[in-house]
Coordinates of C-alpha atoms in Angstrom, one line a residue:
M1 CA -20.6 -1.0 -9.4
T2 CA -20.6 0.4 -12.9
N3 CA -18.2 -0.2 -15.7
V4 CA -17.0 3.4 -15.3
V5 CA -15.7 2.6 -11.8
F6 CA -13.8 -0.5 -13.0
G7 CA -12.4 1.5 -15.9
R8 CA -11.1 4.0 -13.4
I9 CA -9.5 1.2 -11.3
G10 CA -7.8 0.0 -14.4
E11 CA -6.5 3.5 -15.2
K12 CA -4.9 3.6 -11.7
F13 CA -2.8 0.5 -12.5
L14 CA -1.3 2.5 -15.3
A15 CA -1.1 6.0 -13.7
W16 CA 0.3 5.0 -10.3
T17 CA 3.2 2.9 -11.5
D18 CA 6.6 3.5 -13.1
E19 CA 6.1 0.9 -15.7
D20 CA 2.8 -0.2 -17.2
P21 CA 2.0 -3.7 -15.8
P22 CA 0.9 -6.3 -18.3
L23 CA -2.6 -5.9 -19.5
D24 CA -3.6 -9.4 -18.4
E25 CA -2.6 -8.5 -14.8
V26 CA -4.6 -5.3 -14.8
L27 CA -7.6 -7.2 -16.2
A28 CA -7.2 -10.0 -13.7
S29 CA -7.1 -7.5 -10.8
V30 CA -10.2 -5.6 -12.0
T31 CA -12.0 -8.8 -12.6
L32 CA -11.2 -10.0 -9.1
Y33 CA -12.7 -6.7 -7.7
W34 CA -15.8 -7.2 -9.9
L35 CA -16.5 -10.9 -9.1
T36 CA -15.8 -10.7 -5.4
E37 CA -17.5 -7.3 -5.0
T38 CA -14.5 -6.2 -2.8
F39 CA -13.7 -2.8 -4.2
P40 CA -15.5 -0.9 -1.4
R41 CA -13.5 -2.9 1.2
S42 CA -10.3 -2.3 -0.7
I43 CA -10.6 1.5 -0.1
Y44 CA -11.7 1.2 3.5
P45 CA -8.3 2.1 4.9
Y46 CA -8.4 5.5 3.2
R47 CA -11.4 6.6 5.2
Q48 CA -9.0 7.9 7.9
L49 CA -7.5 10.3 5.4
F50 CA -10.8 11.8 4.3
T51 CA -13.1 11.8 7.3
P52 CA -13.5 15.2 8.9
G53 CA -12.5 15.2 12.6
I54 CA -10.4 12.0 12.4
I55 CA -6.7 12.8 13.0
G56 CA -4.0 10.5 11.7
A57 CA -1.3 8.3 13.2
H58 CA 1.1 11.1 13.8
E59 CA -1.2 13.2 15.9
N60 CA -3.1 10.5 17.9
P61 CA -1.3 8.0 20.1
Q62 CA -4.2 5.6 19.7
W63 CA -2.9 4.9 16.1
H64 CA 0.7 4.2 17.4
I65 CA 1.9 0.8 16.1
N66 CA 3.2 -1.2 19.1
K67 CA 4.1 -4.3 17.2
P68 CA 7.3 -4.4 15.0
F69 CA 6.6 -3.2 11.5
G70 CA 8.5 -2.5 8.3
Y71 CA 8.1 0.0 5.5
S72 CA 9.0 -0.3 1.8
F73 CA 9.3 3.1 0.1
F74 CA 8.5 3.2 -3.6
P75 CA 8.9 6.7 -5.1
K76 CA 5.8 6.7 -7.2
E77 CA 3.5 5.8 -4.3
L78 CA 0.6 8.2 -4.0
A79 CA 1.9 9.6 -0.7
P80 CA 5.5 8.5 -0.3
I81 CA 6.4 8.9 3.4
P82 CA 10.0 9.7 4.4
R83 CA 11.7 7.5 7.1
A84 CA 11.7 10.3 9.7
W85 CA 7.9 10.4 9.5
V86 CA 7.4 6.6 9.4
E87 CA 9.5 6.3 12.6
T88 CA 7.0 8.5 14.5
T89 CA 4.2 6.0 14.0
G90 CA 5.6 3.1 15.9
N91 CA 8.2 0.4 16.4
L92 CA 9.9 0.5 12.9
N93 CA 12.2 -2.4 12.4
I94 CA 13.0 -2.2 8.7
Y95 CA 12.8 0.6 6.2
R96 CA 13.8 0.0 2.6
Q97 CA 13.9 2.8 0.0
H98 CA 13.6 1.7 -3.6
E99 CA 14.7 3.6 -6.8
S100 CA 11.5 2.8 -8.7
G101 CA 8.0 1.5 -8.2
G102 CA 4.7 2.9 -7.2
H103 CA 1.3 2.3 -5.5
F104 CA 1.0 -1.3 -6.8
A105 CA 4.4 -2.5 -5.8
A106 CA 3.2 -6.0 -5.3
M107 CA 2.4 -6.2 -9.0
E108 CA 5.1 -3.9 -10.3
K109 CA 8.1 -4.7 -8.1
S110 CA 7.1 -8.0 -6.6
E111 CA 10.7 -9.3 -6.2
D112 CA 11.8 -6.2 -4.3
L113 CA 8.7 -6.2 -2.1
L114 CA 9.0 -10.0 -1.4
A115 CA 12.7 -9.5 -0.4
D116 CA 11.7 -6.7 2.0
V117 CA 9.0 -8.9 3.6
E118 CA 11.3 -11.9 3.9
E119 CA 14.0 -9.7 5.5
F120 CA 11.5 -8.2 7.9
L121 CA 10.1 -11.7 8.9
G122 CA 13.7 -12.9 9.4
L123 CA 14.2 -10.1 11.9
V124 CA 11.0 -10.4 13.9
W125 CA 9.6 -13.9 13.5
E126 CA 9.7 -15.8 16.8
N127 CA 10.8 -19.4 16.4

């Protein structure tokens, strides 16, 4: 990959968040992509959105999520999905809507996201 690609990745950490994350975190993330050569795999899930002829989760029952799942809504996400739409994709157990945060919620709003994950696991984890 070229430096241009990694510069664009760095830009996304700034553009797709409510608050600019610390520069050292952006550089660490971009470096991780570079050293592990994992950027192509990181965008693999998006292929469904941009592949002609492939319909998404809401139109095709094959994509229905049969396991319990949770959804954390952050308003500056690239494609924030309302609860009514999320509920059509499967067995939704927890939906949390936050007042701020974006596409990189794990970096930007890590405490909020962790609380959502812990609450979800508390509801569905089998002892």
